[in-house]
């Protein structure tokens, strides 16, 4: 669709990898990227923080972006173990994932905290990838769209735009399970997100809306073809260069 934002294929490595693994995976993808004559997508790798340096060096000048998996709401301060958005920017990041359902569950992050993290990211010059998604129970009782719209309105900083915000729709029950919503269900949620973005963001039609949850080379083409799906946030399949590259090729 002309005028659509350029798709973003993002890899969320979660808590996986080592320096050697990172160099190998990022290096392979950088090779694929550099050999491709033209790419119709942007690629983003979000490794664990200690591996950012290796990934940054391995992607080199290939054009692959790097990002963090979380940031703190504050610029600095007495927050042992936390990482400020500015530190990620300093390490070479352009993006940071915020509000992933694993962080919402493991660290009791609510929408207000996710908004504050996204705002901190924007202040540091990073683009937050704000994650939203319903549980299976919520879908079962017909509340998927309502829950996701609520999270979206609660998790996006005022004044966000296509240049300063990416949204990722990730049904909690689809993450790491091999199960995905039907194409119609994905379309329903993405269309609804697009409508809300028109209301809460500047030029909301330019904000990229990624789908995440068990994206694989086998289902990527159909998912990425859906209107208002502007890329993918990929977990498991982003840990293998050939699978992640195949997903990017499905754009
Ligand atoms: P998955 O994870 O691709 O392994 O389902 C997606 C995510 O959690 O971002």
mmCIF file with all atom_site columns, N, CA, C and O in Angstrom, residues 54-107:
data_model
loop_
_atom_site.group_PDB
_atom_site.id
_atom_site.type_symbol
_atom_site.label_atom_id
_atom_site.label_alt_id
_atom_site.label_comp_id
_atom_site.label_asym_id
_atom_site.label_entity_id
_atom_site.label_seq_id
_atom_site.pdbx_PDB_ins_code
_atom_site.Cartn_x
_atom_site.Cartn_y
_atom_site.Cartn_z
_atom_site.occupancy
_atom_site.B_iso_or_equiv
_atom_site.pdbx_formal_charge
_atom_site.auth_seq_id
_atom_site.auth_comp_id
_atom_site.auth_asym_id
_atom_site.auth_atom_id
_atom_site.pdbx_PDB_model_num
ATOM 1   N N  . UNK A 1 54  ? 28.603 -5.967  21.343 1.00 0.00 ? 54  UNK A N  1
ATOM 2   C CA . UNK A 1 54  ? 28.931 -6.970  20.312 1.00 0.00 ? 54  UNK A CA 1
ATOM 3   C C  . UNK A 1 54  ? 28.013 -6.819  19.102 1.00 0.00 ? 54  UNK A C  1
ATOM 4   O O  . UNK A 1 54  ? 28.453 -6.884  17.960 1.00 0.00 ? 54  UNK A O  1
ATOM 5   N N  . UNK A 1 55  ? 26.715 -6.624  19.391 1.00 0.00 ? 55  UNK A N  1
ATOM 6   C CA . UNK A 1 55  ? 25.760 -6.528  18.278 1.00 0.00 ? 55  UNK A CA 1
ATOM 7   C C  . UNK A 1 55  ? 26.018 -5.244  17.478 1.00 0.00 ? 55  UNK A C  1
ATOM 8   O O  . UNK A 1 55  ? 26.019 -5.254  16.248 1.00 0.00 ? 55  UNK A O  1
ATOM 9   N N  . UNK A 1 56  ? 26.274 -4.160  18.193 1.00 0.00 ? 56  UNK A N  1
ATOM 10  C CA . UNK A 1 56  ? 26.560 -2.886  17.498 1.00 0.00 ? 56  UNK A CA 1
ATOM 11  C C  . UNK A 1 56  ? 27.773 -3.062  16.580 1.00 0.00 ? 56  UNK A C  1
ATOM 12  O O  . UNK A 1 56  ? 27.745 -2.654  15.415 1.00 0.00 ? 56  UNK A O  1
ATOM 13  N N  . UNK A 1 57  ? 28.818 -3.676  17.091 1.00 0.00 ? 57  UNK A N  1
ATOM 14  C CA . UNK A 1 57  ? 30.029 -3.843  16.269 1.00 0.00 ? 57  UNK A CA 1
ATOM 15  C C  . UNK A 1 57  ? 29.772 -4.790  15.101 1.00 0.00 ? 57  UNK A C  1
ATOM 16  O O  . UNK A 1 57  ? 30.249 -4.580  13.993 1.00 0.00 ? 57  UNK A O  1
ATOM 17  N N  . UNK A 1 58  ? 28.973 -5.842  15.362 1.00 0.00 ? 58  UNK A N  1
ATOM 18  C CA . UNK A 1 58  ? 28.728 -6.827  14.299 1.00 0.00 ? 58  UNK A CA 1
ATOM 19  C C  . UNK A 1 58  ? 27.827 -6.276  13.199 1.00 0.00 ? 58  UNK A C  1
ATOM 20  O O  . UNK A 1 58  ? 28.001 -6.622  12.027 1.00 0.00 ? 58  UNK A O  1
ATOM 21  N N  . UNK A 1 59  ? 26.858 -5.443  13.547 1.00 0.00 ? 59  UNK A N  1
ATOM 22  C CA . UNK A 1 59  ? 25.974 -4.921  12.477 1.00 0.00 ? 59  UNK A CA 1
ATOM 23  C C  . UNK A 1 59  ? 26.698 -3.841  11.675 1.00 0.00 ? 59  UNK A C  1
ATOM 24  O O  . UNK A 1 59  ? 26.380 -3.626  10.499 1.00 0.00 ? 59  UNK A O  1
ATOM 25  N N  . UNK A 1 60  ? 27.687 -3.187  12.292 1.00 0.00 ? 60  UNK A N  1
ATOM 26  C CA . UNK A 1 60  ? 28.525 -2.236  11.563 1.00 0.00 ? 60  UNK A CA 1
ATOM 27  C C  . UNK A 1 60  ? 27.708 -1.233  10.779 1.00 0.00 ? 60  UNK A C  1
ATOM 28  O O  . UNK A 1 60  ? 26.805 -0.584  11.315 1.00 0.00 ? 60  UNK A O  1
ATOM 29  N N  . UNK A 1 61  ? 27.993 -1.143  9.487  1.00 0.00 ? 61  UNK A N  1
ATOM 30  C CA . UNK A 1 61  ? 27.327 -0.154  8.632  1.00 0.00 ? 61  UNK A CA 1
ATOM 31  C C  . UNK A 1 61  ? 26.225 -0.787  7.790  1.00 0.00 ? 61  UNK A C  1
ATOM 32  O O  . UNK A 1 61  ? 25.828 -0.242  6.762  1.00 0.00 ? 61  UNK A O  1
ATOM 33  N N  . UNK A 1 62  ? 25.727 -1.957  8.234  1.00 0.00 ? 62  UNK A N  1
ATOM 34  C CA . UNK A 1 62  ? 24.716 -2.670  7.434  1.00 0.00 ? 62  UNK A CA 1
ATOM 35  C C  . UNK A 1 62  ? 23.364 -1.965  7.417  1.00 0.00 ? 62  UNK A C  1
ATOM 36  O O  . UNK A 1 62  ? 22.504 -2.282  6.603  1.00 0.00 ? 62  UNK A O  1
ATOM 37  N N  . UNK A 1 63  ? 23.158 -1.041  8.327  1.00 0.00 ? 63  UNK A N  1
ATOM 38  C CA . UNK A 1 63  ? 21.858 -0.347  8.393  1.00 0.00 ? 63  UNK A CA 1
ATOM 39  C C  . UNK A 1 63  ? 20.901 -0.985  9.385  1.00 0.00 ? 63  UNK A C  1
ATOM 40  O O  . UNK A 1 63  ? 19.796 -0.476  9.602  1.00 0.00 ? 63  UNK A O  1
ATOM 41  N N  . UNK A 1 64  ? 21.298 -2.105  9.998  1.00 0.00 ? 64  UNK A N  1
ATOM 42  C CA . UNK A 1 64  ? 20.447 -2.740  11.018 1.00 0.00 ? 64  UNK A CA 1
ATOM 43  C C  . UNK A 1 64  ? 20.470 -1.873  12.277 1.00 0.00 ? 64  UNK A C  1
ATOM 44  O O  . UNK A 1 64  ? 21.538 -1.434  12.716 1.00 0.00 ? 64  UNK A O  1
ATOM 45  N N  . UNK A 1 65  ? 19.286 -1.614  12.828 1.00 0.00 ? 65  UNK A N  1
ATOM 46  C CA . UNK A 1 65  ? 19.183 -0.829  14.064 1.00 0.00 ? 65  UNK A CA 1
ATOM 47  C C  . UNK A 1 65  ? 19.318 -1.754  15.271 1.00 0.00 ? 65  UNK A C  1
ATOM 48  O O  . UNK A 1 65  ? 18.997 -2.946  15.193 1.00 0.00 ? 65  UNK A O  1
ATOM 49  N N  . UNK A 1 66  ? 19.765 -1.182  16.389 1.00 0.00 ? 66  UNK A N  1
ATOM 50  C CA . UNK A 1 66  ? 19.779 -1.952  17.629 1.00 0.00 ? 66  UNK A CA 1
ATOM 51  C C  . UNK A 1 66  ? 18.924 -1.252  18.686 1.00 0.00 ? 66  UNK A C  1
ATOM 52  O O  . UNK A 1 66  ? 18.698 -0.043  18.618 1.00 0.00 ? 66  UNK A O  1
ATOM 53  N N  . UNK A 1 67  ? 18.428 -2.067  19.624 1.00 0.00 ? 67  UNK A N  1
ATOM 54  C CA . UNK A 1 67  ? 17.542 -1.510  20.634 1.00 0.00 ? 67  UNK A CA 1
ATOM 55  C C  . UNK A 1 67  ? 17.655 -2.263  21.945 1.00 0.00 ? 67  UNK A C  1
ATOM 56  O O  . UNK A 1 67  ? 18.181 -3.382  22.005 1.00 0.00 ? 67  UNK A O  1
ATOM 57  N N  . UNK A 1 68  ? 17.152 -1.642  23.011 1.00 0.00 ? 68  UNK A N  1
ATOM 58  C CA . UNK A 1 68  ? 17.088 -2.282  24.312 1.00 0.00 ? 68  UNK A CA 1
ATOM 59  C C  . UNK A 1 68  ? 15.765 -3.013  24.484 1.00 0.00 ? 68  UNK A C  1
ATOM 60  O O  . UNK A 1 68  ? 14.867 -2.905  23.651 1.00 0.00 ? 68  UNK A O  1
ATOM 61  N N  . UNK A 1 69  ? 15.656 -3.761  25.590 1.00 0.00 ? 69  UNK A N  1
ATOM 62  C CA . UNK A 1 69  ? 14.425 -4.515  25.870 1.00 0.00 ? 69  UNK A CA 1
ATOM 63  C C  . UNK A 1 69  ? 13.585 -3.875  26.962 1.00 0.00 ? 69  UNK A C  1
ATOM 64  O O  . UNK A 1 69  ? 12.470 -4.314  27.241 1.00 0.00 ? 69  UNK A O  1
ATOM 65  N N  . UNK A 1 70  ? 14.142 -2.835  27.591 1.00 0.00 ? 70  UNK A N  1
ATOM 66  C CA . UNK A 1 70  ? 13.445 -2.127  28.678 1.00 0.00 ? 70  UNK A CA 1
ATOM 67  C C  . UNK A 1 70  ? 14.297 -0.933  29.052 1.00 0.00 ? 70  UNK A C  1
ATOM 68  O O  . UNK A 1 70  ? 15.497 -0.905  28.756 1.00 0.00 ? 70  UNK A O  1
ATOM 69  N N  . UNK A 1 71  ? 13.705 0.069   29.668 1.00 0.00 ? 71  UNK A N  1
ATOM 70  C CA . UNK A 1 71  ? 14.487 1.153   30.267 1.00 0.00 ? 71  UNK A CA 1
ATOM 71  C C  . UNK A 1 71  ? 13.771 1.620   31.527 1.00 0.00 ? 71  UNK A C  1
ATOM 72  O O  . UNK A 1 71  ? 12.585 1.338   31.719 1.00 0.00 ? 71  UNK A O  1
ATOM 73  N N  . UNK A 1 72  ? 14.496 2.361   32.349 1.00 0.00 ? 72  UNK A N  1
ATOM 74  C CA . UNK A 1 72  ? 13.906 2.949   33.558 1.00 0.00 ? 72  UNK A CA 1
ATOM 75  C C  . UNK A 1 72  ? 13.179 4.238   33.180 1.00 0.00 ? 72  UNK A C  1
ATOM 76  O O  . UNK A 1 72  ? 13.379 4.783   32.094 1.00 0.00 ? 72  UNK A O  1
ATOM 77  N N  . UNK A 1 73  ? 12.342 4.705   34.095 1.00 0.00 ? 73  UNK A N  1
ATOM 78  C CA . UNK A 1 73  ? 11.624 5.968   33.845 1.00 0.00 ? 73  UNK A CA 1
ATOM 79  C C  . UNK A 1 73  ? 12.519 7.181   34.114 1.00 0.00 ? 73  UNK A C  1
ATOM 80  O O  . UNK A 1 73  ? 12.268 8.256   33.580 1.00 0.00 ? 73  UNK A O  1
ATOM 81  N N  . UNK A 1 74  ? 13.554 6.995   34.947 1.00 0.00 ? 74  UNK A N  1
ATOM 82  C CA . UNK A 1 74  ? 14.397 8.136   35.338 1.00 0.00 ? 74  UNK A CA 1
ATOM 83  C C  . UNK A 1 74  ? 15.634 8.245   34.449 1.00 0.00 ? 74  UNK A C  1
ATOM 84  O O  . UNK A 1 74  ? 16.048 7.281   33.812 1.00 0.00 ? 74  UNK A O  1
ATOM 85  N N  . UNK A 1 75  ? 16.228 9.454   34.438 1.00 0.00 ? 75  UNK A N  1
ATOM 86  C CA . UNK A 1 75  ? 17.437 9.681   33.627 1.00 0.00 ? 75  UNK A CA 1
ATOM 87  C C  . UNK A 1 75  ? 18.661 9.049   34.271 1.00 0.00 ? 75  UNK A C  1
ATOM 88  O O  . UNK A 1 75  ? 19.594 8.633   33.592 1.00 0.00 ? 75  UNK A O  1
ATOM 89  N N  . UNK A 1 76  ? 18.704 9.060   35.582 1.00 0.00 ? 76  UNK A N  1
ATOM 90  C CA . UNK A 1 76  ? 19.795 8.448   36.345 1.00 0.00 ? 76  UNK A CA 1
ATOM 91  C C  . UNK A 1 76  ? 19.332 8.390   37.790 1.00 0.00 ? 76  UNK A C  1
ATOM 92  O O  . UNK A 1 76  ? 18.263 8.917   38.114 1.00 0.00 ? 76  UNK A O  1
ATOM 93  N N  . UNK A 1 77  ? 20.128 7.764   38.651 1.00 0.00 ? 77  UNK A N  1
ATOM 94  C CA . UNK A 1 77  ? 19.744 7.758   40.058 1.00 0.00 ? 77  UNK A CA 1
ATOM 95  C C  . UNK A 1 77  ? 20.004 6.437   40.736 1.00 0.00 ? 77  UNK A C  1
ATOM 96  O O  . UNK A 1 77  ? 20.587 5.522   40.141 1.00 0.00 ? 77  UNK A O  1
ATOM 97  N N  . UNK A 1 78  ? 19.578 6.323   41.988 1.00 0.00 ? 78  UNK A N  1
ATOM 98  C CA . UNK A 1 78  ? 19.864 5.123   42.777 1.00 0.00 ? 78  UNK A CA 1
ATOM 99  C C  . UNK A 1 78  ? 18.891 3.990   42.453 1.00 0.00 ? 78  UNK A C  1
ATOM 100 O O  . UNK A 1 78  ? 17.936 3.740   43.186 1.00 0.00 ? 78  UNK A O  1
ATOM 101 N N  . UNK A 1 79  ? 19.096 3.338   41.305 1.00 0.00 ? 79  UNK A N  1
ATOM 102 C CA . UNK A 1 79  ? 18.186 2.273   40.843 1.00 0.00 ? 79  UNK A CA 1
ATOM 103 C C  . UNK A 1 79  ? 19.032 1.074   40.425 1.00 0.00 ? 79  UNK A C  1
ATOM 104 O O  . UNK A 1 79  ? 19.252 0.838   39.228 1.00 0.00 ? 79  UNK A O  1
ATOM 105 N N  . UNK A 1 80  ? 19.504 0.351   41.418 1.00 0.00 ? 80  UNK A N  1
ATOM 106 C CA . UNK A 1 80  ? 20.441 -0.749  41.174 1.00 0.00 ? 80  UNK A CA 1
ATOM 107 C C  . UNK A 1 80  ? 19.867 -1.763  40.180 1.00 0.00 ? 80  UNK A C  1
ATOM 108 O O  . UNK A 1 80  ? 18.747 -2.238  40.367 1.00 0.00 ? 80  UNK A O  1
ATOM 109 N N  . UNK A 1 81  ? 20.627 -2.037  39.161 1.00 0.00 ? 81  UNK A N  1
ATOM 110 C CA . UNK A 1 81  ? 20.222 -3.036  38.180 1.00 0.00 ? 81  UNK A CA 1
ATOM 111 C C  . UNK A 1 81  ? 19.427 -2.479  37.033 1.00 0.00 ? 81  UNK A C  1
ATOM 112 O O  . UNK A 1 81  ? 19.182 -3.191  36.048 1.00 0.00 ? 81  UNK A O  1
ATOM 113 N N  . UNK A 1 82  ? 19.007 -1.236  37.121 1.00 0.00 ? 82  UNK A N  1
ATOM 114 C CA . UNK A 1 82  ? 18.196 -0.658  36.048 1.00 0.00 ? 82  UNK A CA 1
ATOM 115 C C  . UNK A 1 82  ? 19.070 0.082   35.033 1.00 0.00 ? 82  UNK A C  1
ATOM 116 O O  . UNK A 1 82  ? 20.234 0.387   35.292 1.00 0.00 ? 82  UNK A O  1
ATOM 117 N N  . UNK A 1 83  ? 18.457 0.389   33.903 1.00 0.00 ? 83  UNK A N  1
ATOM 118 C CA . UNK A 1 83  ? 19.187 1.019   32.804 1.00 0.00 ? 83  UNK A CA 1
ATOM 119 C C  . UNK A 1 83  ? 18.391 2.210   32.305 1.00 0.00 ? 83  UNK A C  1
ATOM 120 O O  . UNK A 1 83  ? 17.187 2.100   32.025 1.00 0.00 ? 83  UNK A O  1
ATOM 121 N N  . UNK A 1 84  ? 19.056 3.348   32.180 1.00 0.00 ? 84  UNK A N  1
ATOM 122 C CA . UNK A 1 84  ? 18.387 4.555   31.693 1.00 0.00 ? 84  UNK A CA 1
ATOM 123 C C  . UNK A 1 84  ? 18.344 4.558   30.170 1.00 0.00 ? 84  UNK A C  1
ATOM 124 O O  . UNK A 1 84  ? 19.250 4.027   29.507 1.00 0.00 ? 84  UNK A O  1
ATOM 125 N N  . UNK A 1 85  ? 17.307 5.175   29.635 1.00 0.00 ? 85  UNK A N  1
ATOM 126 C CA . UNK A 1 85  ? 17.165 5.255   28.180 1.00 0.00 ? 85  UNK A CA 1
ATOM 127 C C  . UNK A 1 85  ? 18.376 5.933   27.550 1.00 0.00 ? 85  UNK A C  1
ATOM 128 O O  . UNK A 1 85  ? 18.854 5.523   26.484 1.00 0.00 ? 85  UNK A O  1
ATOM 129 N N  . UNK A 1 86  ? 18.883 6.968   28.227 1.00 0.00 ? 86  UNK A N  1
ATOM 130 C CA . UNK A 1 86  ? 20.045 7.679   27.699 1.00 0.00 ? 86  UNK A CA 1
ATOM 131 C C  . UNK A 1 86  ? 21.267 6.778   27.574 1.00 0.00 ? 86  UNK A C  1
ATOM 132 O O  . UNK A 1 86  ? 22.101 6.962   26.681 1.00 0.00 ? 86  UNK A O  1
ATOM 133 N N  . UNK A 1 87  ? 21.371 5.801   28.473 1.00 0.00 ? 87  UNK A N  1
ATOM 134 C CA . UNK A 1 87  ? 22.506 4.864   28.407 1.00 0.00 ? 87  UNK A CA 1
ATOM 135 C C  . UNK A 1 87  ? 22.377 3.972   27.172 1.00 0.00 ? 87  UNK A C  1
ATOM 136 O O  . UNK A 1 87  ? 23.368 3.635   26.522 1.00 0.00 ? 87  UNK A O  1
ATOM 137 N N  . UNK A 1 88  ? 21.128 3.597   26.874 1.00 0.00 ? 88  UNK A N  1
ATOM 138 C CA . UNK A 1 88  ? 20.906 2.780   25.672 1.00 0.00 ? 88  UNK A CA 1
ATOM 139 C C  . UNK A 1 88  ? 21.244 3.595   24.419 1.00 0.00 ? 88  UNK A C  1
ATOM 140 O O  . UNK A 1 88  ? 21.879 3.087   23.492 1.00 0.00 ? 88  UNK A O  1
ATOM 141 N N  . UNK A 1 89  ? 20.828 4.854   24.422 1.00 0.00 ? 89  UNK A N  1
ATOM 142 C CA . UNK A 1 89  ? 21.142 5.712   23.267 1.00 0.00 ? 89  UNK A CA 1
ATOM 143 C C  . UNK A 1 89  ? 22.654 5.834   23.126 1.00 0.00 ? 89  UNK A C  1
ATOM 144 O O  . UNK A 1 89  ? 23.202 5.741   22.013 1.00 0.00 ? 89  UNK A O  1
ATOM 145 N N  . UNK A 1 90  ? 23.331 6.007   24.254 1.00 0.00 ? 90  UNK A N  1
ATOM 146 C CA . UNK A 1 90  ? 24.791 6.152   24.248 1.00 0.00 ? 90  UNK A CA 1
ATOM 147 C C  . UNK A 1 90  ? 25.464 4.880   23.729 1.00 0.00 ? 90  UNK A C  1
ATOM 148 O O  . UNK A 1 90  ? 26.538 4.921   23.129 1.00 0.00 ? 90  UNK A O  1
ATOM 149 N N  . UNK A 1 91  ? 24.815 3.734   23.971 1.00 0.00 ? 91  UNK A N  1
ATOM 150 C CA . UNK A 1 91  ? 25.376 2.453   23.513 1.00 0.00 ? 91  UNK A CA 1
ATOM 151 C C  . UNK A 1 91  ? 25.069 2.192   22.034 1.00 0.00 ? 91  UNK A C  1
ATOM 152 O O  . UNK A 1 91  ? 25.457 1.162   21.493 1.00 0.00 ? 91  UNK A O  1
ATOM 153 N N  . UNK A 1 92  ? 24.342 3.113   21.405 1.00 0.00 ? 92  UNK A N  1
ATOM 154 C CA . UNK A 1 92  ? 24.082 2.968   19.971 1.00 0.00 ? 92  UNK A CA 1
ATOM 155 C C  . UNK A 1 92  ? 22.665 2.573   19.624 1.00 0.00 ? 92  UNK A C  1
ATOM 156 O O  . UNK A 1 92  ? 22.343 2.342   18.459 1.00 0.00 ? 92  UNK A O  1
ATOM 157 N N  . UNK A 1 93  ? 21.789 2.495   20.638 1.00 0.00 ? 93  UNK A N  1
ATOM 158 C CA . UNK A 1 93  ? 20.411 2.086   20.372 1.00 0.00 ? 93  UNK A CA 1
ATOM 159 C C  . UNK A 1 93  ? 19.604 3.216   19.719 1.00 0.00 ? 93  UNK A C  1
ATOM 160 O O  . UNK A 1 93  ? 19.816 4.391   20.020 1.00 0.00 ? 93  UNK A O  1
ATOM 161 N N  . UNK A 1 94  ? 18.665 2.826   18.882 1.00 0.00 ? 94  UNK A N  1
ATOM 162 C CA . UNK A 1 94  ? 17.701 3.770   18.312 1.00 0.00 ? 94  UNK A CA 1
ATOM 163 C C  . UNK A 1 94  ? 16.302 3.495   18.857 1.00 0.00 ? 94  UNK A C  1
ATOM 164 O O  . UNK A 1 94  ? 15.417 4.353   18.752 1.00 0.00 ? 94  UNK A O  1
ATOM 165 N N  . UNK A 1 95  ? 16.101 2.314   19.403 1.00 0.00 ? 95  UNK A N  1
ATOM 166 C CA . UNK A 1 95  ? 14.773 1.868   19.869 1.00 0.00 ? 95  UNK A CA 1
ATOM 167 C C  . UNK A 1 95  ? 14.899 1.238   21.250 1.00 0.00 ? 95  UNK A C  1
ATOM 168 O O  . UNK A 1 95  ? 15.973 0.806   21.658 1.00 0.00 ? 95  UNK A O  1
ATOM 169 N N  . UNK A 1 96  ? 13.770 1.122   21.929 1.00 0.00 ? 96  UNK A N  1
ATOM 170 C CA . UNK A 1 96  ? 13.706 0.302   23.138 1.00 0.00 ? 96  UNK A CA 1
ATOM 171 C C  . UNK A 1 96  ? 12.288 -0.263  23.265 1.00 0.00 ? 96  UNK A C  1
ATOM 172 O O  . UNK A 1 96  ? 11.305 0.448   23.033 1.00 0.00 ? 96  UNK A O  1
ATOM 173 N N  . UNK A 1 97  ? 12.207 -1.557  23.549 1.00 0.00 ? 97  UNK A N  1
ATOM 174 C CA . UNK A 1 97  ? 10.905 -2.186  23.810 1.00 0.00 ? 97  UNK A CA 1
ATOM 175 C C  . UNK A 1 97  ? 10.455 -1.759  25.205 1.00 0.00 ? 97  UNK A C  1
ATOM 176 O O  . UNK A 1 97  ? 11.261 -1.797  26.146 1.00 0.00 ? 97  UNK A O  1
ATOM 177 N N  . UNK A 1 98  ? 9.211  -1.344  25.358 1.00 0.00 ? 98  UNK A N  1
ATOM 178 C CA . UNK A 1 98  ? 8.679  -1.074  26.707 1.00 0.00 ? 98  UNK A CA 1
ATOM 179 C C  . UNK A 1 98  ? 7.309  -1.737  26.851 1.00 0.00 ? 98  UNK A C  1
ATOM 180 O O  . UNK A 1 98  ? 6.555  -1.869  25.885 1.00 0.00 ? 98  UNK A O  1
ATOM 181 N N  . UNK A 1 99  ? 7.024  -2.191  28.058 1.00 0.00 ? 99  UNK A N  1
ATOM 182 C CA . UNK A 1 99  ? 5.716  -2.767  28.336 1.00 0.00 ? 99  UNK A CA 1
ATOM 183 C C  . UNK A 1 99  ? 5.484  -4.142  27.748 1.00 0.00 ? 99  UNK A C  1
ATOM 184 O O  . UNK A 1 99  ? 4.329  -4.559  27.573 1.00 0.00 ? 99  UNK A O  1
ATOM 185 N N  . UNK A 1 100 ? 6.588  -4.870  27.461 1.00 0.00 ? 100 UNK A N  1
ATOM 186 C CA . UNK A 1 100 ? 6.388  -6.255  27.000 1.00 0.00 ? 100 UNK A CA 1
ATOM 187 C C  . UNK A 1 100 ? 5.607  -7.017  28.080 1.00 0.00 ? 100 UNK A C  1
ATOM 188 O O  . UNK A 1 100 ? 5.807  -6.789  29.277 1.00 0.00 ? 100 UNK A O  1
ATOM 189 N N  . UNK A 1 101 ? 4.748  -7.942  27.662 1.00 0.00 ? 101 UNK A N  1
ATOM 190 C CA . UNK A 1 101 ? 3.895  -8.634  28.639 1.00 0.00 ? 101 UNK A CA 1
ATOM 191 C C  . UNK A 1 101 ? 4.716  -9.403  29.665 1.00 0.00 ? 101 UNK A C  1
ATOM 192 O O  . UNK A 1 101 ? 4.273  -9.603  30.799 1.00 0.00 ? 101 UNK A O  1
ATOM 193 N N  . UNK A 1 102 ? 5.927  -9.840  29.271 1.00 0.00 ? 102 UNK A N  1
ATOM 194 C CA . UNK A 1 102 ? 6.776  -10.543 30.251 1.00 0.00 ? 102 UNK A CA 1
ATOM 195 C C  . UNK A 1 102 ? 7.240  -9.585  31.343 1.00 0.00 ? 102 UNK A C  1
ATOM 196 O O  . UNK A 1 102 ? 7.355  -9.967  32.507 1.00 0.00 ? 102 UNK A O  1
ATOM 197 N N  . UNK A 1 103 ? 7.490  -8.332  30.988 1.00 0.00 ? 103 UNK A N  1
ATOM 198 C CA . UNK A 1 103 ? 7.865  -7.338  32.008 1.00 0.00 ? 103 UNK A CA 1
ATOM 199 C C  . UNK A 1 103 ? 6.631  -6.915  32.799 1.00 0.00 ? 103 UNK A C  1
ATOM 200 O O  . UNK A 1 103 ? 6.706  -6.710  34.008 1.00 0.00 ? 103 UNK A O  1
ATOM 201 N N  . UNK A 1 104 ? 5.501  -6.779  32.111 1.00 0.00 ? 104 UNK A N  1
ATOM 202 C CA . UNK A 1 104 ? 4.276  -6.418  32.853 1.00 0.00 ? 104 UNK A CA 1
ATOM 203 C C  . UNK A 1 104 ? 3.999  -7.494  33.908 1.00 0.00 ? 104 UNK A C  1
ATOM 204 O O  . UNK A 1 104 ? 3.590  -7.179  35.023 1.00 0.00 ? 104 UNK A O  1
ATOM 205 N N  . UNK A 1 105 ? 4.245  -8.771  33.550 1.00 0.00 ? 105 UNK A N  1
ATOM 206 C CA . UNK A 1 105 ? 3.969  -9.865  34.487 1.00 0.00 ? 105 UNK A CA 1
ATOM 207 C C  . UNK A 1 105 ? 5.092  -10.029 35.515 1.00 0.00 ? 105 UNK A C  1
ATOM 208 O O  . UNK A 1 105 ? 4.835  -10.089 36.714 1.00 0.00 ? 105 UNK A O  1
ATOM 209 N N  . UNK A 1 106 ? 6.350  -10.066 35.067 1.00 0.00 ? 106 UNK A N  1
ATOM 210 C CA . UNK A 1 106 ? 7.466  -10.343 35.985 1.00 0.00 ? 106 UNK A CA 1
ATOM 211 C C  . UNK A 1 106 ? 7.744  -9.182  36.925 1.00 0.00 ? 106 UNK A C  1
ATOM 212 O O  . UNK A 1 106 ? 8.257  -9.385  38.021 1.00 0.00 ? 106 UNK A O  1
ATOM 213 N N  . UNK A 1 107 ? 7.495  -7.954  36.466 1.00 0.00 ? 107 UNK A N  1
ATOM 214 C CA . UNK A 1 107 ? 7.897  -6.772  37.243 1.00 0.00 ? 107 UNK A CA 1
ATOM 215 C C  . UNK A 1 107 ? 6.716  -5.874  37.566 1.00 0.00 ? 107 UNK A C  1
ATOM 216 O O  . UNK A 1 107 ? 6.920  -4.707  37.911 1.00 0.00 ? 107 UNK A O  1
#
